[in-house]
C-alpha positions as semicolon CSV with decimal commas, in nm:
position;residue;x (nm);y (nm);z (nm)
1;M;2,691;4,095;19,807
2;R;2,490;4,001;19,535
3;I;2,549;4,335;19,361
4;R;2,909;4,310;19,390
5;L;2,912;3,946;19,240
6;C;2,691;4,066;18,973
7;L;2,937;4,342;18,881
8;A;3,226;4,091;18,884
9;A;3,057;3,850;18,642
10;L;2,971;4,148;18,427
11;S;3,319;4,265;18,413
12;L;3,432;3,908;18,328
13;A;3,188;3,899;18,065
14;G;3,299;4,256;17,896
15;G;3,014;4,446;18,059
16;A;3,096;4,670;18,370
17;G;3,399;4,850;18,396
18;L;3,681;4,718;18,607
19;A;3,726;4,991;18,802
20;T;3,390;4,893;19,020
21;L;3,593;4,582;19,113
22;S;3,904;4,745;19,250
23;A;3,831;4,706;19,618
24;P;4,069;4,449;19,787
25;S;3,824;4,390;20,072
26;A;3,598;4,199;19,826
27;T;3,844;3,918;19,785
28;A;3,879;3,858;20,161
29;T;3,800;3,506;20,280
30;S;3,916;3,321;20,569
31;T;4,108;3,017;20,492
32;T;4,244;2,931;20,856
33;A;3,966;2,694;20,960
34;A;3,965;2,524;20,642
35;T;4,365;2,495;20,628
36;T;4,333;2,377;20,985
37;A;4,094;2,114;20,917
38;A;4,288;1,969;20,636
39;A;4,574;1,867;20,846
40;A;4,389;1,575;20,975
41;C;4,393;1,260;20,792
42;T;4,011;1,229;20,710
43;D;3,867;0,995;20,463
44;V;3,774;1,271;20,242
45;E;3,915;1,625;20,155
46;V;3,701;1,875;19,961
47;V;3,954;2,115;19,805
48;S;3,748;2,414;19,675
49;A;3,889;2,712;19,475
50;R;3,646;2,995;19,481
51;G;3,535;3,231;19,209
52;T;3,643;3,582;19,133
53;F;3,584;3,818;19,411
54;E;3,365;3,529;19,580
55;P;3,336;3,553;19,967
56;G;3,276;3,271;20,181
57;T;3,525;3,009;20,348
58;L;3,507;2,771;20,064
59;G;3,312;3,018;19,806
60;F;2,945;3,128;19,922
61;I;2,791;3,042;19,583
62;V;2,952;2,694;19,527
63;G;3,192;2,548;19,782
64;D;3,016;2,595;20,098
65;P;2,697;2,461;20,003
66;V;2,850;2,163;19,824
67;Y;3,055;2,092;20,117
68;S;2,739;2,106;20,332
69;A;2,559;1,876;20,083
70;L;2,841;1,645;20,061
71;K;2,851;1,590;20,434
72;K;2,509;1,475;20,440
73;K;2,552;1,215;20,174
74;V;2,856;1,059;20,285
75;A;2,799;1,039;20,661
76;G;2,989;0,712;20,702
77;K;3,305;0,896;20,616
78;S;3,502;1,183;20,789
79;L;3,540;1,509;20,582
80;S;3,770;1,786;20,581
81;S;3,797;2,093;20,325
82;Y;4,097;2,307;20,206
83;A;4,021;2,664;20,067
84;V;4,283;2,696;19,777
85;D;4,481;3,006;19,859
86;Y;4,480;3,257;19,602
87;P;4,394;3,612;19,523
88;A;4,052;3,521;19,294
89;N;4,098;3,893;19,147
90;L;4,143;3,988;18,818
91;S;4,526;3,993;18,792
92;P;4,673;3,806;18,503
93;T;4,877;3,579;18,764
94;S;4,574;3,501;18,980
95;A;4,454;3,171;18,851
96;A;4,824;3,062;18,796
97;R;4,883;3,103;19,189
98;G;4,564;2,908;19,260
99;N;4,721;2,644;19,018
100;T;5,037;2,622;19,214
101;D;4,873;2,634;19,561
102;L;4,611;2,358;19,477
103;V;4,873;2,116;19,320
104;N;5,132;2,188;19,629
105;H;4,851;2,113;19,889
106;V;4,717;1,804;19,724
107;R;5,057;1,672;19,680
108;S;5,152;1,736;20,043
109;Q;4,816;1,622;20,182
110;A;4,863;1,280;19,983
111;A;5,194;1,198;20,118
112;A;5,067;1,261;20,467
113;C;4,740;1,099;20,452
114;P;4,807;0,816;20,205
115;N;4,441;0,686;20,232
116;Q;4,278;1,000;20,193
117;R;4,061;1,089;19,898
118;F;3,979;1,406;19,733
119;V;3,689;1,604;19,569
120;L;3,811;1,914;19,379
121;V;3,564;2,199;19,318
122;G;3,605;2,508;19,114
123;Y;3,382;2,784;19,033
124;S;3,423;3,051;18,764
125;Q;3,794;3,133;18,807
126;G;3,833;2,851;19,025
127;A;3,707;2,615;18,773
128;N;4,040;2,741;18,576
129;V;4,239;2,681;18,866
130;V;4,130;2,326;18,874
131;D;4,147;2,287;18,512
132;N;4,506;2,376;18,500
133;S;4,580;2,136;18,810
134;I;4,448;1,832;18,604
135;G;4,622;1,918;18,291
136;I;4,349;2,117;18,089
137;S;4,512;2,440;18,020
138;S;4,272;2,753;18,097
139;A;4,486;2,998;17,890
140;G;4,264;3,214;17,655
141;A;3,958;3,177;17,875
142;V;3,829;3,455;18,084
143;V;4,057;3,482;18,396
144;G;4,252;3,184;18,277
145;S;4,624;3,112;18,259
146;P;4,863;2,853;18,131
147;I;4,947;2,567;18,333
148;V;5,206;2,608;18,598
149;A;5,167;2,286;18,795
150;T;4,967;1,958;18,736
151;L;4,873;1,700;18,990
152;P;5,137;1,402;18,973
153;A;5,055;1,044;18,827
154;A;5,082;0,925;19,178
155;V;4,771;1,160;19,297
156;E;4,563;1,086;19,022
157;P;4,367;0,791;19,159
158;K;4,322;0,955;19,503
159;V;4,091;1,225;19,305
160;A;3,761;1,081;19,339
161;A;3,552;1,335;19,166
162;V;3,585;1,698;19,005
163;L;3,316;1,948;19,025
164;L;3,311;2,246;18,824
165;F;3,077;2,541;18,786
166;G;3,055;2,806;18,536
167;N;3,372;2,697;18,372
168;P;3,525;2,956;18,167
169;I;3,713;2,704;17,917
170;R;3,387;2,579;17,777
171;A;3,309;2,936;17,627
172;I;3,630;2,868;17,419
173;G;3,523;2,525;17,298
174;K;3,737;2,324;17,567
175;S;3,618;2,072;17,824
176;V;3,776;1,823;18,056
177;T;3,927;1,529;17,844
178;G;4,131;1,259;17,939
179;T;4,221;1,105;18,267
180;Y;3,970;1,307;18,476
181;Q;3,691;1,315;18,224
182;S;3,464;1,031;18,381
183;R;3,511;1,184;18,718
184;T;3,426;1,538;18,606
185;L;3,069;1,709;18,658
186;D;3,101;2,036;18,468
187;I;2,795;2,236;18,496
188;C;2,709;2,552;18,295
189;A;2,376;2,723;18,348
190;K;2,191;2,820;18,043
191;G;2,279;3,153;17,946
192;D;2,581;3,211;18,158
193;P;2,833;3,428;17,969
194;I;3,128;3,313;18,157
195;C;3,095;2,937;18,029
196;E;2,864;2,975;17,741
197;R;2,966;3,144;17,438
198;G;2,714;3,407;17,342
199;G;2,543;3,382;17,689
200;G;2,389;3,697;17,825
201;D;2,220;3,605;18,119
202;T;2,460;3,725;18,415
203;G;2,237;3,602;18,684
204;A;2,289;3,254;18,572
205;H;2,637;3,281;18,671
206;L;2,532;3,320;19,024
207;S;2,284;3,041;19,011
208;Y;2,491;2,755;19,125
209;R;2,387;2,721;19,480
210;D;2,090;2,528;19,302
211;D;2,350;2,262;19,185
212;A;2,509;2,195;19,504
213;D;2,282;1,888;19,593
214;A;2,310;1,708;19,262
215;A;2,694;1,765;19,256
216;A;2,712;1,612;19,592
217;T;2,528;1,343;19,475
218;F;2,771;1,269;19,192
219;A;3,080;1,314;19,415
220;A;2,933;1,076;19,675
221;G;2,889;0,796;19,403
222;K;3,266;0,833;19,304
223;L;3,366;0,779;19,678
């Protein structure tokens, strides 16, 4: 699995050939359990967009460990999760599909559960998905896309925190600004070629499990 993810990161950074990433099974992830959990009106819902070819329910490298860490830090609140339903592959429409699904889900969930708050989590291509959803275009970034949907103003106060890891827009000199800036933690590991212009350490892009606890602490402080 680590080799496959390394190949994905290298391809995104312009290294290995895309042919090494063509197997559809690499994108397989189960969203059934997360979707079912999100149907309940919990205090907090973690909405996670995984990275390119990343396995795991919410994402093996970021989403799953962040969710586990956050559960421990907000023990007095009920938590549920939702895995953004999108290909997370190298298709030029992949991030746009995630953008649409994230916005549609949060909008409908907020309507059904008016007291629920949200923590948005995005890793690598998933960070592009979240960026677009909060109104920051990822067009021009690695596996980015133009904005196709944004969270409505009525939902904005319900988003407690935005957690981004290996965010590709940083490599093109962009960042989260405006309404969500003070609620955003945007982590780029030193040398990560996906988020750091000129970065050359592919392994850094796979290191974000190490930041799960700090990210959960940040989010808990916003809830």
